[in-house]
PDB file of C-alpha atoms in Angstrom:
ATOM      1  CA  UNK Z   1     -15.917  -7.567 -26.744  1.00 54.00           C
ATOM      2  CA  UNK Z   2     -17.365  -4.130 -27.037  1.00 68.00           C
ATOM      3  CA  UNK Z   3     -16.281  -1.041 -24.823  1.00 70.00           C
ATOM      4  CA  UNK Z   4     -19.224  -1.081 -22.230  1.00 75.00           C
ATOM      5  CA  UNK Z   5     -18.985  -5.395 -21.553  1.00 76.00           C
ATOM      6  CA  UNK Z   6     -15.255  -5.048 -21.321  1.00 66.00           C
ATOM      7  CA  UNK Z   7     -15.827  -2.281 -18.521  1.00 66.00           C
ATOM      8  CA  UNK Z   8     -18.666  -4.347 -16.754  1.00 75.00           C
ATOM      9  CA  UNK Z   9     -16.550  -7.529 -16.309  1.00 75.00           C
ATOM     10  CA  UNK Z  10     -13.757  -5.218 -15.481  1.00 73.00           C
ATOM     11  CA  UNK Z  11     -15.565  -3.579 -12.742  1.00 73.00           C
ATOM     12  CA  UNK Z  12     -16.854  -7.222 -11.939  1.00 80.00           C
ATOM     13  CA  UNK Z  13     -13.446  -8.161 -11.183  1.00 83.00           C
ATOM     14  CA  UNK Z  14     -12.348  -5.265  -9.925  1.00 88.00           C
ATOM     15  CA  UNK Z  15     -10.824  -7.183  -6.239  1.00 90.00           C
ATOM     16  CA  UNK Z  16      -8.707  -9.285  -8.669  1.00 91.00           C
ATOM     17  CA  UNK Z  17      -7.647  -5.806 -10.772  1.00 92.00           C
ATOM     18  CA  UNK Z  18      -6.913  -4.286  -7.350  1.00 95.00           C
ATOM     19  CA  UNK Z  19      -4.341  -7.283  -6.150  1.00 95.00           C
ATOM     20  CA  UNK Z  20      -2.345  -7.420  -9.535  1.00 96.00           C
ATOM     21  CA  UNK Z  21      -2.373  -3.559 -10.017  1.00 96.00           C
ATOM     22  CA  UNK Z  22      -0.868  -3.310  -6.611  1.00 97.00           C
ATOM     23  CA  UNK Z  23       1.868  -5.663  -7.037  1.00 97.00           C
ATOM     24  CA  UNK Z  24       2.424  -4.109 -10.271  1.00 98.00           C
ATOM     25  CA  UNK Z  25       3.081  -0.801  -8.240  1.00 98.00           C
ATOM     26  CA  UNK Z  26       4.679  -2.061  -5.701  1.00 98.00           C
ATOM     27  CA  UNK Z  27       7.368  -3.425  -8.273  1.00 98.00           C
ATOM     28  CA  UNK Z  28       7.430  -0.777 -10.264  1.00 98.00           C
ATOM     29  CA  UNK Z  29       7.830   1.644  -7.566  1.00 98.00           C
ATOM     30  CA  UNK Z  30      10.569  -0.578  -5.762  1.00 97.00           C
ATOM     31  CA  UNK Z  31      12.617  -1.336  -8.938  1.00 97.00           C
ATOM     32  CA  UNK Z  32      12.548   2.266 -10.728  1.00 97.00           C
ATOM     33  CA  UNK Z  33      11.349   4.698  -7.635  1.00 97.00           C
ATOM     34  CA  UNK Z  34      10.395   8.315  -8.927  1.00 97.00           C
ATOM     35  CA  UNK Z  35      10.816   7.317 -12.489  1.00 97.00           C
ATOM     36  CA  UNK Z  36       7.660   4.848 -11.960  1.00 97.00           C
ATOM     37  CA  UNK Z  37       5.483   7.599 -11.088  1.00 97.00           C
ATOM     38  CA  UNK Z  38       3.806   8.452 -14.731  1.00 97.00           C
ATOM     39  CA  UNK Z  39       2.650   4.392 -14.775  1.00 97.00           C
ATOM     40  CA  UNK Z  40       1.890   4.150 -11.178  1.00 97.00           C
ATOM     41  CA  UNK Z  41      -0.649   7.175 -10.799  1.00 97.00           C
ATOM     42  CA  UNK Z  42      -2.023   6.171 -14.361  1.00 97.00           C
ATOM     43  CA  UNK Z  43      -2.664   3.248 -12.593  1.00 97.00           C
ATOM     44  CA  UNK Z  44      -4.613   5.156 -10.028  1.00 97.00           C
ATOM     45  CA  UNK Z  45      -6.715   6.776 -12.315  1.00 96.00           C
ATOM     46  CA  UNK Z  46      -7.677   3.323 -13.663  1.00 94.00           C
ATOM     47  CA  UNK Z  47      -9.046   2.127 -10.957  1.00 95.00           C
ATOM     48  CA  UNK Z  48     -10.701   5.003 -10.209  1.00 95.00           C
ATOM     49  CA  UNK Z  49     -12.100   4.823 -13.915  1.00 90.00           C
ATOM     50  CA  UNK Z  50     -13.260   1.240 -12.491  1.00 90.00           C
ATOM     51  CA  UNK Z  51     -14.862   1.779  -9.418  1.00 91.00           C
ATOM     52  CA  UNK Z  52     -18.317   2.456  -8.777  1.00 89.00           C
ATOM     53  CA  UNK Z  53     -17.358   4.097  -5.572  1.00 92.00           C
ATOM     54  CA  UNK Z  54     -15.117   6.674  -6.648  1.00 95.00           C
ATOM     55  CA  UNK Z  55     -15.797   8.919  -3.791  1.00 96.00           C
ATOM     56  CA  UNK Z  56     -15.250   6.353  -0.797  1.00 96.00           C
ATOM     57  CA  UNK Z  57     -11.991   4.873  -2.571  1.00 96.00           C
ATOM     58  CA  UNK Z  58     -10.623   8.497  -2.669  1.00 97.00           C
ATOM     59  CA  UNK Z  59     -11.450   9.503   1.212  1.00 96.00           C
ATOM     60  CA  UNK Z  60      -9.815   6.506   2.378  1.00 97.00           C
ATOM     61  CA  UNK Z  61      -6.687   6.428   0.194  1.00 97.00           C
ATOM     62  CA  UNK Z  62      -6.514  10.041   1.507  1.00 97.00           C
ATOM     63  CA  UNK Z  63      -6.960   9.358   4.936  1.00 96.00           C
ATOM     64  CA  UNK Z  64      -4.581   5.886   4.766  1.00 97.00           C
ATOM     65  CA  UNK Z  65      -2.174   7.772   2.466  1.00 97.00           C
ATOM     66  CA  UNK Z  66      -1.361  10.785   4.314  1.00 96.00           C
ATOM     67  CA  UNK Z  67      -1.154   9.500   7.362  1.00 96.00           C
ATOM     68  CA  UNK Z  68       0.850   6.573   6.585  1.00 96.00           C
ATOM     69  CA  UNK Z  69       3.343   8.708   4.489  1.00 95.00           C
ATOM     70  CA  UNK Z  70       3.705  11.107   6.943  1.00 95.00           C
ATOM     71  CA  UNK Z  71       4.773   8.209   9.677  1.00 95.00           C
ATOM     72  CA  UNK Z  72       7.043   6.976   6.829  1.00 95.00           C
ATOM     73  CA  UNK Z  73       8.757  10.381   7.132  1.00 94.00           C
ATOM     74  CA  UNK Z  74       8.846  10.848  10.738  1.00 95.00           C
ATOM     75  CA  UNK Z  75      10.310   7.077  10.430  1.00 96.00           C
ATOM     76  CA  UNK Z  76      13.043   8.654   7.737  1.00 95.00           C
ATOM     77  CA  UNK Z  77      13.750  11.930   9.601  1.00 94.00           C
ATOM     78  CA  UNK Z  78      14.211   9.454  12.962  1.00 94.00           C
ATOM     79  CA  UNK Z  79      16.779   7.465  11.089  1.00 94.00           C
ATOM     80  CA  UNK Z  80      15.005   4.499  10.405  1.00 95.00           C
ATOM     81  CA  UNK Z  81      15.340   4.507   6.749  1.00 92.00           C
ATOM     82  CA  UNK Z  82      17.147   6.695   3.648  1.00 95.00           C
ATOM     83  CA  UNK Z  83      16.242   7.171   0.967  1.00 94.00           C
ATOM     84  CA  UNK Z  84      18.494   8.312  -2.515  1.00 90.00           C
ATOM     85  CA  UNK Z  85      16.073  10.518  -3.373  1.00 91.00           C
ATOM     86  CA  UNK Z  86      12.902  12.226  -1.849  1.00 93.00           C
ATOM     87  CA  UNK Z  87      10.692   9.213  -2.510  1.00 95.00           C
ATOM     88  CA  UNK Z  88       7.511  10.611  -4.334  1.00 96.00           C
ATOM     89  CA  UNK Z  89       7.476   6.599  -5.516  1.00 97.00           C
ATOM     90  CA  UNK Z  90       6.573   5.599  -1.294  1.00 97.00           C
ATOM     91  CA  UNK Z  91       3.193   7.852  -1.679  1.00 96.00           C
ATOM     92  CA  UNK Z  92       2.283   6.397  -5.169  1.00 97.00           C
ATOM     93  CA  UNK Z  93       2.569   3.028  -2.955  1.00 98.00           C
ATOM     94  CA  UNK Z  94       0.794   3.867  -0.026  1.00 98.00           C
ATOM     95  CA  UNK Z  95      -1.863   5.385  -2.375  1.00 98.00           C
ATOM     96  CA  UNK Z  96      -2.748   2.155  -3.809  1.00 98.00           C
ATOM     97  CA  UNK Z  97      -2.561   0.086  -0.829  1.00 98.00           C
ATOM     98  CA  UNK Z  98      -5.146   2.151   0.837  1.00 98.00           C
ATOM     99  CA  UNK Z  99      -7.899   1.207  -1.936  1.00 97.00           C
ATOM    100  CA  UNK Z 100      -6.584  -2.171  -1.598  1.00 97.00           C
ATOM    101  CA  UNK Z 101      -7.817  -2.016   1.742  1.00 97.00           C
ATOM    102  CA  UNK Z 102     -11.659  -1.863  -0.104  1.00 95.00           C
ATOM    103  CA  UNK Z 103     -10.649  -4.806  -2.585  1.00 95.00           C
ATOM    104  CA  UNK Z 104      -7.628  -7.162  -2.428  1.00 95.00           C
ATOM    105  CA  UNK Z 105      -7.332  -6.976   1.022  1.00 97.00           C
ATOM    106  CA  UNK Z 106     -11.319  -6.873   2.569  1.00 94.00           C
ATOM    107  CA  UNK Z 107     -11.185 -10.234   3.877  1.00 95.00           C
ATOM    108  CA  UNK Z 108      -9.185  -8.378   6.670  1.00 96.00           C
ATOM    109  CA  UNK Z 109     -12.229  -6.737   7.451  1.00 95.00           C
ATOM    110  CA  UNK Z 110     -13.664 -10.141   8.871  1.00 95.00           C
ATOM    111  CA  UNK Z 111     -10.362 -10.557  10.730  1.00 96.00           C
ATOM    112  CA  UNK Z 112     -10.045 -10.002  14.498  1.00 96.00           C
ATOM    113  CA  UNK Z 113      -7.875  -6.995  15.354  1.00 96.00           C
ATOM    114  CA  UNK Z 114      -4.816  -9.636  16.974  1.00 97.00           C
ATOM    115  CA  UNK Z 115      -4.719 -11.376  13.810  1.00 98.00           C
ATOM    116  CA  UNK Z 116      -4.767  -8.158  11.828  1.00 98.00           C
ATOM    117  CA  UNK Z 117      -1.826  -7.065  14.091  1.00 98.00           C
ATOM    118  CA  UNK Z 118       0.216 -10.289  13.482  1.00 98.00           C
ATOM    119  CA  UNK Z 119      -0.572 -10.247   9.334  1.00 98.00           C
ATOM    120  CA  UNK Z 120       0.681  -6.142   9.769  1.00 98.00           C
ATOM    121  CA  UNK Z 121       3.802  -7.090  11.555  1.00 98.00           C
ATOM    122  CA  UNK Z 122       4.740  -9.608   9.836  1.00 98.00           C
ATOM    123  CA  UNK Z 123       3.830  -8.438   6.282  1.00 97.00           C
ATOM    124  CA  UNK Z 124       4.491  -5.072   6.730  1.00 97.00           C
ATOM    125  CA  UNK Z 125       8.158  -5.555   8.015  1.00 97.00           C
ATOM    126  CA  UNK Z 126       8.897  -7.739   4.916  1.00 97.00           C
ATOM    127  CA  UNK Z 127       7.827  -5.354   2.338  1.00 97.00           C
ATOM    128  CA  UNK Z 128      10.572  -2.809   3.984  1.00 97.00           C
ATOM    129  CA  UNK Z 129      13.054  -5.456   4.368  1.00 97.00           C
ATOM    130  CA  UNK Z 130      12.407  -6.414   0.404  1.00 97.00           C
ATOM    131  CA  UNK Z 131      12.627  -3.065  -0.755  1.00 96.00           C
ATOM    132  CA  UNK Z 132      16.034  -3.127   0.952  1.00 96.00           C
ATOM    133  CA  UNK Z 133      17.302  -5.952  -0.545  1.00 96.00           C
ATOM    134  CA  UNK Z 134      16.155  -4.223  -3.830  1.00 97.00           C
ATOM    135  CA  UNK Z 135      18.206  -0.801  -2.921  1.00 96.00           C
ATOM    136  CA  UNK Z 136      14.994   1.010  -2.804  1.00 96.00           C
ATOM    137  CA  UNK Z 137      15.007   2.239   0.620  1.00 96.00           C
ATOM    138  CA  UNK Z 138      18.624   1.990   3.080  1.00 96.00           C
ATOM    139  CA  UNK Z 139      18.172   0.894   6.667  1.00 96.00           C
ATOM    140  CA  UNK Z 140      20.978   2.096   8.464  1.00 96.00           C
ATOM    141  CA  UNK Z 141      20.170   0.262  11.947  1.00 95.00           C
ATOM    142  CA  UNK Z 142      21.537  -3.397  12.117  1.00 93.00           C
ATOM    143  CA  UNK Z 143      18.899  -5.276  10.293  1.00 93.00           C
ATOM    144  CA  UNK Z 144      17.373  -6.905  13.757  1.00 95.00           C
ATOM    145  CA  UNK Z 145      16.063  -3.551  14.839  1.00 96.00           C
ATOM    146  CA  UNK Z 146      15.096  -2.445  11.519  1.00 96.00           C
ATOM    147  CA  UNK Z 147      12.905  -5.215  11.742  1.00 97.00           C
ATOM    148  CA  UNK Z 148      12.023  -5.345  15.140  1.00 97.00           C
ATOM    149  CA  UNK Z 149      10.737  -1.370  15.035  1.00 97.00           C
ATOM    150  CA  UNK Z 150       9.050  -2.232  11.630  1.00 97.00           C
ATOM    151  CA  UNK Z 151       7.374  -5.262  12.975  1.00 98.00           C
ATOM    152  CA  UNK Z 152       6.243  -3.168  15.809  1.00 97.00           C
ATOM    153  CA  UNK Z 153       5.139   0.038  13.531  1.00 97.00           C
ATOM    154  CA  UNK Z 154       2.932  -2.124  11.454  1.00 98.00           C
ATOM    155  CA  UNK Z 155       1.638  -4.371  14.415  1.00 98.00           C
ATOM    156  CA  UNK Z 156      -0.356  -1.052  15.240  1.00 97.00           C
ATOM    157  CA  UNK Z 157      -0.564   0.639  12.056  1.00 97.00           C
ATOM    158  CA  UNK Z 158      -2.381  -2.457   9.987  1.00 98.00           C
ATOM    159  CA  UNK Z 159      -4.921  -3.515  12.162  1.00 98.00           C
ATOM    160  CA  UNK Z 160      -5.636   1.046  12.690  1.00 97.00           C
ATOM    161  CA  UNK Z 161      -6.659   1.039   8.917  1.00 97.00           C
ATOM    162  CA  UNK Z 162      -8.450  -1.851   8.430  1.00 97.00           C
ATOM    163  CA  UNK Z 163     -10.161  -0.194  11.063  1.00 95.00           C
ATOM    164  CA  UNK Z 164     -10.811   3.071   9.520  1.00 95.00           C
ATOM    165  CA  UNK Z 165     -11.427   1.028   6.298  1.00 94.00           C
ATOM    166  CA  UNK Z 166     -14.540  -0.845   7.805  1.00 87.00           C
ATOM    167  CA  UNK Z 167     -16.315   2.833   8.586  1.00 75.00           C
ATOM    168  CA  UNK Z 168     -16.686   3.870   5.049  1.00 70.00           C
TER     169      UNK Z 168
END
């Protein structure tokens, strides 16, 4: 297959590209933190090699990204999680889950905001609670109200991007 087909039925696929590159930076990220950094953001660039809508996947990572990170932080700084180290690995993540907003994850774009919530809450929580289990990230609280103010966090915080995500 020649250069320009291979990037056609890449970009063709590109929802299916988005979920698997994801998880792939999600594990990454979880299992080897900062060192994962050269793969994940070459990962990044990929998809932004990919997409035909370069400058709509970058405003919303940015938007999703910073915002997100930053609650991560005022989340760390309140005692809700540790970290090892300053984890440069959480933005790499948060990067690519705001394009997967646009891909993997548009069918939540169709979803009513309560069901949005619940899918947040639910999903959001155990992605925290697995990167626990995998020594990633420490939650200090017992794990009940780790969960219980993570559940809570991304009851409002999932269906607020899909949200922003549906007006670009």
């Amino acid at each position: 297959m020649n250069s320009n087909r291979l990037l056609k039925f890449a970009q063709q696929h590109l929802m299916i590209i988005n979920l698997l590159m994801f998880q792939a930076v999600w594990w990454l990220s979880i299992l080897y933190r900062n060192s994962s950094l050269w793969l994940t953001l070459a990962l990044l660039l990929v998809h932004f090699y990919l997409s035909t809508y370069v400058r709509q996947d970058v405003s919303l990572m940015l938007k999703v990204a910073i915002f997100g990170f930053a609650f991560d932080s005022a989340l760390m700084f309140a005692g809700v999680f540790q970290f090892q180290q300053f984890p440069f690995w959480l933005l790499a993540i948060w990067c690519h889950f705001a394009i997967s907003l646009r891909y993997s994850l548009a069918f939540t774009q169709k979803l009513n905001w309560q069901l949005n919530a619940l899918l947040g809450g639910i999903f959001g929580c155990l992605s925290y609670l697995a990167g626990e289990r995998f020594d990633a990230v420490v939650l200090p609280l017992e794990l009940f109200y780790s969960a219980l103010i993570l559940f809570f966090v991304w009851l409002v915080m999932f269906p607020m991007f899909v949200n922003v995500t549906r007006d670009q």
